Structures are given as C-alpha cells and as structure tokens.
Coordinates of C-alpha atoms in Angstrom, one line a residue:
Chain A
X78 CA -39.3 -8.2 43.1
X79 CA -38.1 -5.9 45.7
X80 CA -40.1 -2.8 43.6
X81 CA -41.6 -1.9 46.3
X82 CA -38.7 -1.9 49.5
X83 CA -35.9 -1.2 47.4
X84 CA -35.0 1.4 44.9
X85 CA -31.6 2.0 44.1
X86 CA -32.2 5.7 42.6
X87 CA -33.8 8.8 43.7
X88 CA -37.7 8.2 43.9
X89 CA -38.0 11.9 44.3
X90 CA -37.4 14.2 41.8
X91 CA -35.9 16.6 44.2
X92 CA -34.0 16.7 46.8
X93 CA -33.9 17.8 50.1
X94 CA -30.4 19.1 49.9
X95 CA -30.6 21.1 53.2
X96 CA -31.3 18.3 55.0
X97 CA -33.3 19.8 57.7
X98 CA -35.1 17.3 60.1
X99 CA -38.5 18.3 58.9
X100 CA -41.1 17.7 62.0
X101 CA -43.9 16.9 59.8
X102 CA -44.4 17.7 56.3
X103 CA -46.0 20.8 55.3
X104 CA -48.7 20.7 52.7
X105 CA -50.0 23.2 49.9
X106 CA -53.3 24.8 49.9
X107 CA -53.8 22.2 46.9
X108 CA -53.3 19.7 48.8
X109 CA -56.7 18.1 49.6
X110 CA -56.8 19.3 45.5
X111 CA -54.6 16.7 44.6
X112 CA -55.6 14.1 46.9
X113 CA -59.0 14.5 45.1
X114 CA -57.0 13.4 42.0
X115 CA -55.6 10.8 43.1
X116 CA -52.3 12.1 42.9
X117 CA -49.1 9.9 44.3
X118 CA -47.5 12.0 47.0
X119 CA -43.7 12.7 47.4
X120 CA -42.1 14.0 51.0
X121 CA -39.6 16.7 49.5
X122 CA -37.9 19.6 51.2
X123 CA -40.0 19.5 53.8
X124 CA -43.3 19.5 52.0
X125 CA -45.8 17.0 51.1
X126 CA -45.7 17.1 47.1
X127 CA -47.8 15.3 43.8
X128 CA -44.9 13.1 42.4
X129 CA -48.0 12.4 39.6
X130 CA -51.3 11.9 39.5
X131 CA -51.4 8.7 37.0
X132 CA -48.6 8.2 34.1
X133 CA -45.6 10.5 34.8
X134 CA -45.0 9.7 31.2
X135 CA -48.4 10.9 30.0
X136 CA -48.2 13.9 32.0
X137 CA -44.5 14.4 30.4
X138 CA -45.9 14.7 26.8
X139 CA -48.9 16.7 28.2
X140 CA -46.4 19.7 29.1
X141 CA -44.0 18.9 25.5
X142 CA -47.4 18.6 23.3
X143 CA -50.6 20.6 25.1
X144 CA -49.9 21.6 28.7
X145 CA -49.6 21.0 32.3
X146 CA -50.6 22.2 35.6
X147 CA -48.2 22.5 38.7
X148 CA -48.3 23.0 42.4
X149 CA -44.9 24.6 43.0
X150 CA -46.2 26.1 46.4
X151 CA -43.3 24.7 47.8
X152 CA -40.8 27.5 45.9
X153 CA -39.8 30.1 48.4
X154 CA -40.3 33.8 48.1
X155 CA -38.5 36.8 49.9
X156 CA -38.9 39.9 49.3
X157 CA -36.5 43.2 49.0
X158 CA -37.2 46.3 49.4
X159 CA -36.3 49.6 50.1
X160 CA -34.2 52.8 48.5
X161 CA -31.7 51.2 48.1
X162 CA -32.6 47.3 47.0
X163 CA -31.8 47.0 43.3
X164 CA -27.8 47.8 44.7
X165 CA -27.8 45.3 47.6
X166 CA -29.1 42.6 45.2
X167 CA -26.2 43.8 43.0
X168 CA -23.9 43.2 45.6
X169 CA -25.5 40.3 46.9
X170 CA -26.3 38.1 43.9
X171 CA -24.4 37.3 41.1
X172 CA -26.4 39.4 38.3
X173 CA -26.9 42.7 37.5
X174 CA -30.8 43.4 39.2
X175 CA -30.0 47.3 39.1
X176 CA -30.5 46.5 35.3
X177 CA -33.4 44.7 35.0
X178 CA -36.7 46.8 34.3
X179 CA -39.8 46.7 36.4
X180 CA -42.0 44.0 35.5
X181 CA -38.9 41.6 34.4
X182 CA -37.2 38.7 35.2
X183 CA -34.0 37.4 35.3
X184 CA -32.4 34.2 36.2
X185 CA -29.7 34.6 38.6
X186 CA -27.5 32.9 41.2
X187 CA -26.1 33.2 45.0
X188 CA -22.4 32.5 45.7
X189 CA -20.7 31.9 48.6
X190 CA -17.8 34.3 49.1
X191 CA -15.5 31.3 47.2
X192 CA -17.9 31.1 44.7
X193 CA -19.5 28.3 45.4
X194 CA -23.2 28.3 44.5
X195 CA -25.7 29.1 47.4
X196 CA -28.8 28.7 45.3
X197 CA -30.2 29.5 41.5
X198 CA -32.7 32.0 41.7
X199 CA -35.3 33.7 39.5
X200 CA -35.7 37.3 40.9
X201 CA -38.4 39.7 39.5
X202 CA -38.4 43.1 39.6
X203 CA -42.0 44.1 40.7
X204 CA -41.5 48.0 41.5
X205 CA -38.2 50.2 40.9
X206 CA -38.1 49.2 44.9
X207 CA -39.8 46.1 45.3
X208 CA -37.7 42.5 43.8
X209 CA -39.5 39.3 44.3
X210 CA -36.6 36.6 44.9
X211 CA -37.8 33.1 44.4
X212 CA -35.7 30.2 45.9
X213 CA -35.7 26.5 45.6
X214 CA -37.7 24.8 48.5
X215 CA -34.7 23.3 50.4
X216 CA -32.8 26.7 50.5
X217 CA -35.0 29.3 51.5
X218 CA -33.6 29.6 54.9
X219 CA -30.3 29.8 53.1
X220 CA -31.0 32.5 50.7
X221 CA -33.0 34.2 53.0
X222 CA -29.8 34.5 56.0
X223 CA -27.6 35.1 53.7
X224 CA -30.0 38.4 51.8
X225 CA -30.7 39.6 55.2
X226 CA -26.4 39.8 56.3
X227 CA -25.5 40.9 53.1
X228 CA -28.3 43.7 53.4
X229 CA -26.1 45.6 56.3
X230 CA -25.4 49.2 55.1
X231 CA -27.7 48.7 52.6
X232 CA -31.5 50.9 52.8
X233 CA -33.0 48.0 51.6
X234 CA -35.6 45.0 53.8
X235 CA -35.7 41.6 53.6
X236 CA -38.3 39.6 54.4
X237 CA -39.5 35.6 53.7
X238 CA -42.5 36.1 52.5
X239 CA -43.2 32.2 51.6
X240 CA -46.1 32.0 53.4
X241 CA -47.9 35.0 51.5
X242 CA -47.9 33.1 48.4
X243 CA -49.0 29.7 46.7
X244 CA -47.4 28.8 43.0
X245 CA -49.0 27.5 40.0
X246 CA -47.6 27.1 36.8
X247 CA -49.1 26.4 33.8
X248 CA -46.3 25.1 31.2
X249 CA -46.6 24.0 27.5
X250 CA -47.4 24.9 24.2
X251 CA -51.1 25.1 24.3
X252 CA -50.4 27.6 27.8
X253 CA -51.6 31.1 26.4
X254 CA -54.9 29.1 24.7
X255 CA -55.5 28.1 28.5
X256 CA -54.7 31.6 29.6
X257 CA -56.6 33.6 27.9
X258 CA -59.8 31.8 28.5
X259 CA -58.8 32.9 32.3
X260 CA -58.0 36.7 32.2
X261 CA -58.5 39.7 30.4
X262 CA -55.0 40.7 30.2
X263 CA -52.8 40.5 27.1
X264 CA -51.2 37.2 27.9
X265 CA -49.6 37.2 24.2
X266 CA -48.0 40.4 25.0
X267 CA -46.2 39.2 27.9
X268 CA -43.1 38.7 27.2
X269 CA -40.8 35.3 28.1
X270 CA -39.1 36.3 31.9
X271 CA -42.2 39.3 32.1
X272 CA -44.2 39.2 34.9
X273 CA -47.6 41.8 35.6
X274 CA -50.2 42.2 37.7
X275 CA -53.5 40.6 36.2
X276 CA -56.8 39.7 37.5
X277 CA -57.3 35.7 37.1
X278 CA -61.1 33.7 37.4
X279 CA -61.4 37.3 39.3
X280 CA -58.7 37.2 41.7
X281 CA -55.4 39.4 41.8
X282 CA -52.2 37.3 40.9
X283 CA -49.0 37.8 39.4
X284 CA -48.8 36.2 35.8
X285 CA -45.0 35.7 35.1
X286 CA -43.8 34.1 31.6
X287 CA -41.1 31.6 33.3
X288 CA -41.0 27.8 33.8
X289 CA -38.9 25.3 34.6
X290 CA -39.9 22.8 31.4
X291 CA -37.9 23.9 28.3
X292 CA -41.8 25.0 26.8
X293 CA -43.7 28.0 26.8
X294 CA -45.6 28.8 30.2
X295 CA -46.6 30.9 32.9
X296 CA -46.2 30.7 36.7
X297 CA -49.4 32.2 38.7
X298 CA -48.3 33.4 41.7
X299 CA -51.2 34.0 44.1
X300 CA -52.7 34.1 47.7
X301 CA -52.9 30.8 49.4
X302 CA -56.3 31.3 49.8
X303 CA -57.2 31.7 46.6
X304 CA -54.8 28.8 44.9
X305 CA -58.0 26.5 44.8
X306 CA -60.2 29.0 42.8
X307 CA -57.3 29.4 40.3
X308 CA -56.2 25.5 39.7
X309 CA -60.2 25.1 39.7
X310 CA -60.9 28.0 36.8
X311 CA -57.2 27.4 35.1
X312 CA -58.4 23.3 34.9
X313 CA -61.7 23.6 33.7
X314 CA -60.2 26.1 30.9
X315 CA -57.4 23.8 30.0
X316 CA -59.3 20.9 29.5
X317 CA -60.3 21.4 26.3
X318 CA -56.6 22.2 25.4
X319 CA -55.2 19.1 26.4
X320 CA -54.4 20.7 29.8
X321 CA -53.4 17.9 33.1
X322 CA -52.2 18.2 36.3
X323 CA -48.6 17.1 36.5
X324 CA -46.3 16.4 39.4
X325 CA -42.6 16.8 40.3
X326 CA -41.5 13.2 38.6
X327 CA -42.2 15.0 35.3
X328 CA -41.2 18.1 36.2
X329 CA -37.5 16.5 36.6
X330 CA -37.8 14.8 33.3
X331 CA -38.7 17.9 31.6
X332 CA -36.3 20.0 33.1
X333 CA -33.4 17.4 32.5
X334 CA -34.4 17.0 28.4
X335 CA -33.9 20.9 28.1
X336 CA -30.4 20.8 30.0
X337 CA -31.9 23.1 33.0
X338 CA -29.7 22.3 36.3
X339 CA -31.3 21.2 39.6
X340 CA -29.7 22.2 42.8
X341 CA -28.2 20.0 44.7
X342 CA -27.4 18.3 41.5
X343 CA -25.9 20.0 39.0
X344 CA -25.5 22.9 40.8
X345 CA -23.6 23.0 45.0
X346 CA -21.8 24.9 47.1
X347 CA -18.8 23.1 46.0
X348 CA -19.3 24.0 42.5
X349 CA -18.9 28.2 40.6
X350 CA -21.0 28.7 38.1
X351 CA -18.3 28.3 35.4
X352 CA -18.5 24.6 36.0
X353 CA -21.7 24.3 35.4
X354 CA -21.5 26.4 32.0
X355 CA -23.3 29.0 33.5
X356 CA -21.1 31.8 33.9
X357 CA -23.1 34.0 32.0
X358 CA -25.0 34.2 35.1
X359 CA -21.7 35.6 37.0
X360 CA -21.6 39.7 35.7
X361 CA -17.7 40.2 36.6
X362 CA -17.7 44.0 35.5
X363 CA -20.2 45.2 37.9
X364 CA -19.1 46.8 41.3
X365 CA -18.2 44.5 44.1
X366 CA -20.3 41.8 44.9
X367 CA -19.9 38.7 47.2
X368 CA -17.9 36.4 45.4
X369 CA -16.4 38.3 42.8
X370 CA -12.9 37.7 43.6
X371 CA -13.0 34.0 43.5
X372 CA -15.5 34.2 40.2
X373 CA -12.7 36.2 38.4
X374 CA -10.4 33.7 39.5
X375 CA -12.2 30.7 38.3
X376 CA -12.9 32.6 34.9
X377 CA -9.2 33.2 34.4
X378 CA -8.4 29.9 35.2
X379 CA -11.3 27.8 33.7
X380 CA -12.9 25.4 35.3
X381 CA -11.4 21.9 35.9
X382 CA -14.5 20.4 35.2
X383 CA -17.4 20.7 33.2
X384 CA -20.9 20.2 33.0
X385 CA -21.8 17.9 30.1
X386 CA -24.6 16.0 28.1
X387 CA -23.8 12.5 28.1
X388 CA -26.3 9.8 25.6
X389 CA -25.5 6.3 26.5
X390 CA -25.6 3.5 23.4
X391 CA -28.1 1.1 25.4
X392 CA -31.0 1.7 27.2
X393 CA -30.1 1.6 30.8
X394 CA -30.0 5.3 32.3
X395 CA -27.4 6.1 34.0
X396 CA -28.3 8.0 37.3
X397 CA -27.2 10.3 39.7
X398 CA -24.2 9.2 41.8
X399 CA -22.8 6.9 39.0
X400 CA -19.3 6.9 38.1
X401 CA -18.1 8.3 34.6
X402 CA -15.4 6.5 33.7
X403 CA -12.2 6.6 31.3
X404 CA -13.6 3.7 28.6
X405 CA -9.9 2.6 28.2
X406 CA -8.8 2.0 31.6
X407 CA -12.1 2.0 33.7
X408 CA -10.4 4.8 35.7
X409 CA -13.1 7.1 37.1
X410 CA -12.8 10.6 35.9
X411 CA -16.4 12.0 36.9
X412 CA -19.9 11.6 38.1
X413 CA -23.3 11.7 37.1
X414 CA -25.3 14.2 38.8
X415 CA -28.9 13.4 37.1
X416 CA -30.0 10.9 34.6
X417 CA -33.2 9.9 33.6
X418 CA -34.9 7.6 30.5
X419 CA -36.1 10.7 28.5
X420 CA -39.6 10.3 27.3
X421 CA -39.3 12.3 24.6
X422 CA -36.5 11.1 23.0
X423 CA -37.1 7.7 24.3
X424 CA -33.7 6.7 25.5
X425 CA -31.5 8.1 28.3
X426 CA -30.0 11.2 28.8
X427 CA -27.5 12.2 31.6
X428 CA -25.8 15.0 32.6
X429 CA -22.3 14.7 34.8
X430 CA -19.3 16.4 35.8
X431 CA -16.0 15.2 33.8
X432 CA -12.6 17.1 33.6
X433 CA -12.8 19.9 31.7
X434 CA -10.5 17.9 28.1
X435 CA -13.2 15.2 28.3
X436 CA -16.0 17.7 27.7
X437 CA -15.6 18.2 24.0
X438 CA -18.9 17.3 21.7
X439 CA -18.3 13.4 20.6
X440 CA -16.0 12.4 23.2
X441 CA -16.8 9.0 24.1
X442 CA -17.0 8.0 27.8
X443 CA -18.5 5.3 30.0
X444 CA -20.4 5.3 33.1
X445 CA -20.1 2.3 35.9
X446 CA -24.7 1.3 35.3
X447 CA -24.5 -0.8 38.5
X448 CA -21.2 -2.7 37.2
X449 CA -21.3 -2.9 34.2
X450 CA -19.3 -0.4 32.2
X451 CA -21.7 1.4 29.7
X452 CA -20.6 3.4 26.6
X453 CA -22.0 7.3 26.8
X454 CA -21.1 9.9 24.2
X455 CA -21.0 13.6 25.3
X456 CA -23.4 15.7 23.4
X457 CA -24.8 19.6 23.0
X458 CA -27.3 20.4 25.7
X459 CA -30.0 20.6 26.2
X460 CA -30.9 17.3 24.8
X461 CA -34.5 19.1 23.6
X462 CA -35.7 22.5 22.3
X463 CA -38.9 23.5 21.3
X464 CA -39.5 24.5 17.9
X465 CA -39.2 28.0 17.5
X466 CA -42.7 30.4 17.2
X467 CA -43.6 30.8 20.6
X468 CA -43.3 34.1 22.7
X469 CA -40.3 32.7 24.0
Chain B
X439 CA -57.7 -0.2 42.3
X440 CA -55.4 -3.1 42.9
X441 CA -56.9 -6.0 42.2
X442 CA -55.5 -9.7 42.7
X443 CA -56.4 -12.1 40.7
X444 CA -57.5 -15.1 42.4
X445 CA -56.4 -17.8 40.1
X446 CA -52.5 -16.4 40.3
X447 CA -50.3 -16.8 43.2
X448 CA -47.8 -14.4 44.8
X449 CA -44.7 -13.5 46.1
X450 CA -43.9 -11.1 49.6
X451 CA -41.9 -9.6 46.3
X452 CA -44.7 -8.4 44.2
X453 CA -44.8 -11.1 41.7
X454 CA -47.5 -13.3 40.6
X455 CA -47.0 -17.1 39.4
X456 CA -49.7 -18.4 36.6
X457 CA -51.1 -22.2 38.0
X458 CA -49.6 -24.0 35.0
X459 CA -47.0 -26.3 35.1
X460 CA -44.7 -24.1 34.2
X461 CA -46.2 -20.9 35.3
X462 CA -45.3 -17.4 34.0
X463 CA -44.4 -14.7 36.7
X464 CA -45.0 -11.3 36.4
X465 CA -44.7 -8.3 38.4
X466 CA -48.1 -7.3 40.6
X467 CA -50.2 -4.2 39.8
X468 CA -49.7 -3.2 43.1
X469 CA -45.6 -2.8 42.1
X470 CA -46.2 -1.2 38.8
X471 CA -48.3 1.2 40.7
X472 CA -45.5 1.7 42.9
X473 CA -42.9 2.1 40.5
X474 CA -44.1 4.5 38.0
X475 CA -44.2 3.8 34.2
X476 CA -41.6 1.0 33.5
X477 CA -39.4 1.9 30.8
X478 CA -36.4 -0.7 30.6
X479 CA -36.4 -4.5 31.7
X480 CA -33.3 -7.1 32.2
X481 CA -34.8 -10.6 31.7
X482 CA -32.7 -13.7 32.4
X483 CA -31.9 -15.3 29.2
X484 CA -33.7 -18.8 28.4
X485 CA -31.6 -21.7 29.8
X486 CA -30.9 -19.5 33.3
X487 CA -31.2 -21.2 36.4
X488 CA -32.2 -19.6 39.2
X489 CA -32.8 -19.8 42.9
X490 CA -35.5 -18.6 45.3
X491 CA -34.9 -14.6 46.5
X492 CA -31.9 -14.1 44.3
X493 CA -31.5 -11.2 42.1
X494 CA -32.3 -12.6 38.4
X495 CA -33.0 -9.0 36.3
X496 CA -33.7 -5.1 36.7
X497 CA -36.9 -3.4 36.2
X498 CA -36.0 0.5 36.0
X499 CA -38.8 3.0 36.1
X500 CA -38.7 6.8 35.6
X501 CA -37.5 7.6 38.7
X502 CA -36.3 4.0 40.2
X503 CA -34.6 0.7 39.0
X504 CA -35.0 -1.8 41.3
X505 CA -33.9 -5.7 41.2
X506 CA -36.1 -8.5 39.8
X507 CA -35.9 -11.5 42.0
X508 CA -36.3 -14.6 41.5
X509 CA -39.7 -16.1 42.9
X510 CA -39.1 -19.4 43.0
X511 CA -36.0 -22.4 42.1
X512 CA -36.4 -23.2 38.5
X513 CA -35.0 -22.9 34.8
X514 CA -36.4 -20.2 32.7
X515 CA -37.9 -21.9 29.9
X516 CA -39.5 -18.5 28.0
X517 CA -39.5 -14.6 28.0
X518 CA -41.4 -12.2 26.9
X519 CA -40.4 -10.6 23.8
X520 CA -43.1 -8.2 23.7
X521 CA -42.8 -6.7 27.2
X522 CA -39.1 -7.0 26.6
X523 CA -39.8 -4.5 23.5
X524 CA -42.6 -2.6 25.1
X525 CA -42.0 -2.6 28.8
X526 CA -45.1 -0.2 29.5
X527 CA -47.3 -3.6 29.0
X528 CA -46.1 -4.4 32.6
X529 CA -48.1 -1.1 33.9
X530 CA -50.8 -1.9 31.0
X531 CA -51.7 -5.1 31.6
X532 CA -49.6 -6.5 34.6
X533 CA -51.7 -10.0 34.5
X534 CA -51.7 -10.6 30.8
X535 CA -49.6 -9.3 28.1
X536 CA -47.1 -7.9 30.8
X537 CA -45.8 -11.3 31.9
X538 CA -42.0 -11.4 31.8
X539 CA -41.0 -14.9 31.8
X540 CA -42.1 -18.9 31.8
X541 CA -39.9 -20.9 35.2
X542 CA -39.4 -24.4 34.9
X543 CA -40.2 -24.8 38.7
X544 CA -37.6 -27.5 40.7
X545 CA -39.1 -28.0 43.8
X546 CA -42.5 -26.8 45.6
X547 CA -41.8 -23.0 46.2
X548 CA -43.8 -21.1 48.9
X549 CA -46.1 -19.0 47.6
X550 CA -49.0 -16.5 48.9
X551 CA -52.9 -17.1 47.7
X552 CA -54.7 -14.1 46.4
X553 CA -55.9 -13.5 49.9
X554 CA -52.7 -13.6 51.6
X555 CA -51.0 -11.0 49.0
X556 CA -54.3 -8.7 49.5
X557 CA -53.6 -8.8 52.9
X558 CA -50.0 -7.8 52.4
X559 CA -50.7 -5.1 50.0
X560 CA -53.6 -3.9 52.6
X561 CA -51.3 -3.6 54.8
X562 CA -48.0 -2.0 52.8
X563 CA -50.5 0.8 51.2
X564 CA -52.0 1.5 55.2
X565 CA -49.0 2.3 56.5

C-alpha cells in the first residue's frame, strides 16, 4: 500500500495558494501546545499547523455536537486606520464598511480591478477609525499591498499587524457554556459577527462571534504571548463540555458541510463573486470602488458558471481537480474545486464549478473519480445547518 | 505507539501478511496512522488474481485516497465484509478485525520480519 508515499488528493486542508517559497515554516505560539498533544502537524501557507491531534472524525462531531478548540494563528490581520478609513475600505473592498457599526463584523471580499477575487475577508470595525481586516494565511501580503495602494488620497493607515496577534477559536454548540466559565462579560449578549473587548482567564482579548464551522462560536483574538494562558484556561473550562482541540483537517470538513468557500478553491482571481453565488458580498450602489465596473458587468450578464453542491450516488468522494462531466456524452463541462467524505452526513459531498444551465437543484451530472464516471446530483447548499436556537 | 506485531510479516508498502497458509493482509498501524480515519475501501473481488506491487484497490481517507497494492502474487480467496462495511476497523484494530482480504499465495513472495518493518517505520517517522 503506497498510504504512506503516495496520496492522490490534498493532504492538507489548505492550500498554499500564493505559493511563496517559504524558508522555513513558521510556528504558532501554541506550537510546543500542540506538540504536547500529540497533534499531527501540517506545513500550510507557510506555517507549521495541527492537521489533528487523534481522529479528525472525532474532532469533526466535537465542533457539530459539543465544541472545539483552534489555533488559527496563522490568519492574517492588518489594520486601518485614520479619518478617513471606513471610505477607503469602501472603495477598496467590495462591501459597504462605512456601514457597519463599531463592534461589528462583516464578511467581505477583495477584487481585482476585473473582478476577480483577491481574498475573502472578515473585517471588524473596532473604533469609528480603527477596522481590523483579517486575511487568509496565504494572502496576507496580497491584501495587505493591495490596502496599502489603494489607500493613496485616502487619510487613512495601513499596517500588517500579524505579528501582534495569535487566534483561537472556540466553535460549537456547547461554545458560550465554555465561555462563560472564562469571562465575566455577557457572552450571550454578543451577537453572531459582534466582536468586544473582554478580559479572558484575566488577560485582554478580543471575543468576536464568527467561525468558519457552520456552528455557533467565538474567535479570541489575543497577544501571542498570552495564547498559552488562554488555550490553557479555555481547555480546562471546556472539558467538562465536551470541549477538544481540533486541527485544520476538520476545519475543511466542517467548513465544506455548511457550503463556506475556501480560497484558492472555490474562490480565485479568475473567478467574481457572482460565480461563486456570492454576489451579495459585491454592494454595486455604493460610490466607486475597485472593481465595480467589471462587477456590474458580470451582474448584468450572469455568470457563465456557477458554484454548486454536488452528492454523488456511491461512496467515493469526489475531490478537488476532478472533472464534472456531461453523464450522456462524458464530455467535461466543469470541475470540482473541494470534495470531502462528509462525517456528518456520512457520504460525500462536493462542491464544483459547472455552466451556469447545469446548476439547477436535481440536475444530474457525473464526475471522472479516477476513471470511472460517477453519478452526482446537484443539490441546495450548504449540505448542513444547524438547528436553529442559537445566538446565530 | 506503533507497534508491530512479531508474528505478522510486512511489506516496504505498509501491509502485514498473517503466517497461515493463506494469510490475510492488512494495512499497518503505522499507515492508518498516516492516513487519517479511513472512510471508504475498494477490495478486489474473490476470484482476482493479482501480482506483486500492482495496484489491486483504494483506501481513501479524509483527506487522501491512496492505491492498495498488491503484496504479494496470489488469488484472493476472501474479504472482509465487515471492514468493507465499517472501514474505521482498519484505524481500530489494524491487526485483527481490520484485515481486508485472504491471498492464495503463488510463489514465495519477499517479505520484511517485524524487525525489518520497525526499522523502516523508525526510519520513515525520523525523517
């Protein structure tokens, strides 16, 4: 068995799609944290990263049915600031920032002047100055040169402030239980994409209601110094709720099951948001932004491809890279962009890129699993939602 | 954490052989370490021949599928039908109830003792 040398699919749940040549890997301030547990290490976007720390699966259903703990250290943050910073995001990003209140969050996206996506971004608004712009690991220097051009004219500063901050996130049903055993603030009162100050196992953080799971959670940001103390305290409180430590291998799974795109996947340069079904993201009305010609354009025209679920009849998954194809003629028509065996519904799930009159609900496709053509059937995403009754 | 059994003999694959005459091969601990929790298997049906280092199923993890090869020349005279139902019996119990198929060996295939594989595996997780 050649488990071991060869591996036809992604073994990490993330990729570097930058492609740097990283010199050597960088680790967390967890890292010698996770190394205590045992935890299988992953080399991604330059970083040295838990893939798991035992069953991937186990940890999987810890996040769906209790809760898990993750080291996203590797998440960029830059900061914008200034007079005039809540208009240069509106003319740099896709979203409306100069809307968004102080102490929320919104979920927004970078495009290149053609539209193509630069990165997916979760920007807080900290002060009526002060935004906190998180970017996926791989892009940061992206994001980062292309805030600090498209800040000319504008009163506003840009800085990467990665280093200043280490990320843990605490995702899952049982997440506020773990919280509140950890600070005196009103975790029940934050609100889903809400982030506030709050003093955690006595250290300042930030405490931010948004996750990448498809459950209730929070994401800690804090000082890299003191991202030991607060895995240590949020563990020891979470292990009487069920709480685990989880890596990036489940991370993917989860985000996949509640239809949540990964760049460099669903989600490139090549592709507008409108492709991906995310043009909510893409506020056309607002006053000139980067992109906003091509964007209007793509609206108008509709996209000639679209983002879909796809749930295959067997049990083989089909994964990223694989061909969809027409089931009649075996002509190919699309491609997978991520595709895992879903834990929680116990089959696979898939999501690919078809033209845009193959996308309807029902319509019934194949993909090429490693030459043998497989029957898929394109379905609602995401694949899972949580039962209503949380904050969220 | 890896142990190897020393009654079972190995391949530079990651599968063990049982002693009998027609021994059951399964995948090492070492490999369902490696691979993550195993959710899907292809077993050659009963009555397949097969020959040394050819391809002869898929085992396909989370995150990976990767080709089952065949460990030795032979006929496959059994599978499975529990692991082929419950593939997480090859991460359970990789020795015992996580055995994937019986060979009908056709010729004296080369195989590694316990303390040859150990060495192998020493070596693989070192580097």
């Amino acid at each position: 068995m050649s488990a071991v040398a060869s591996s036809t699919a992604h073994a990490c749940p993330e990729r570097d799609t930058a492609g740097h040549d990283q010199p050597s890997p960088r680790r967390t301030p967890l890292h010698d944290v996770h190394v205590g547990l045992g935890a299988v290490l992953t080399a991604f976007a330059g970083w040295t990263m838990p893939l798991r720390y035992g069953s991937e699966t186990a940890e999987h259903h810890a996040v769906r049915r209790a809760a898990g703990l993750f080291d996203l250290t590797h998440m960029g943050e830059i900061e914008v600031t200034g007079p005039e910073a809540a208009d240069m995001l509106d003319y740099a990003l896709t979203g409306r920032l100069s809307a968004v209140a102080v102490g929320r969050a919104r979920y927004t996206m970078l495009c290149a002047p053609d539209g193509g996506v630069l990165d997916d971004l979760v920007v807080y608004r900290l002060d009526t100055e002060r935004y906190l712009v998180v970017a996926n690991a791989a892009n940061v220097a992206t994001v980062y040169a292309a805030l600090a051009g498209r800040a000319a004219g504008f009163d506003a500063a840009v800085a990467d402030v990665s280093g200043d901050w280490a990320l843990i996130a605490v995702q899952g049903p049982r997440s506020t239980d773990v919280l509140r055993e950890v600070t005196d603030s009103d975790v029940d009162a934050l609100r889903y994409y809400a982030i506030d100050p709050a003093v955690l196992a006595g250290l300042p953080v930030l405490l931010a209601r948004t996750g990448y799971t498809g459950e209730d959670g929070f994401e800690i940001y804090c000082a890299p110094g003191d991202a030991a103390a607060v895995w240590a305290a949020v563990s020891a409180a979470g292990a009487a709720h069920g709480l685990v430590p989880a890596g990036l291998a489940c991370r993917d799974t989860l985000r996949l099951e509640a239809g949540m795109p990964l760049y460099g996947q669903e989600l490139t340069v090549a592709r507008t948001p409108f492709e991906a079904g995310l043009g909510r993201v893409a506020v056309l009305d607002k006053p000139a932004f980067v992109g906003q010609d091509a964007l209007l354009a793509r609206q108008a025209s509709g996209p000639a491809e679209l983002l879909v679920g796809l749930l295959p009849a067997g049990r083989r998954a089909p994964r990223q890279g694989y061909d969809v194809l027409d089931p009649d003629t075996g002509v190919r028509i699309g491609t997978v962009t991520s595709g895992v065996p879903s834990p929680t519904l116990g089959r696979p799930i898939a999501m690919a890129y078809v033209p845009a009159d193959r996308a309807a609900v029902g319509t019934v496709l194949a993909v090429d699993i490693r030459g043998s053509r497989d029957t898929v059937t394109v379905v609602e995403l995401p694949f899972y939602r949580r039962q209503a009754g949380g904050n969220a | 954490m890896n142990t190897v059994p020393e009654n079972l003999r190995y391949t530079r694959d990651h599968e063990w052989l049982s002693g009998e005459d027609e021994p059951a091969v399964g995948i090492t601990a070492f490999a369902g370490e490696a691979l993550g929790d195993i959710v899907y298997l292809e077993l050659p049906p009963v009555g397949t021949v097969v020959t040394a280092g050819d391809p002869c199923g898929e085992v396909e993890s989370t995150k990976s599928v990767s080709e089952l090869y065949a460990p030795a020349d032979g006929e496959i005279v059994a599978v499975n039908p529990a692991v082929a139902e419950d593939p997480s019996l090859v991460n359970a119990d990789p020795y015992g109830q996580g055995w994937l198929f019986r060979l009908r060996l056709t010729g004296t295939p080369e195989l590694l003792d316990a303390a040859e594989y150990a060495a192998l595996i020493g070596a693989e997780a070192s580097r």
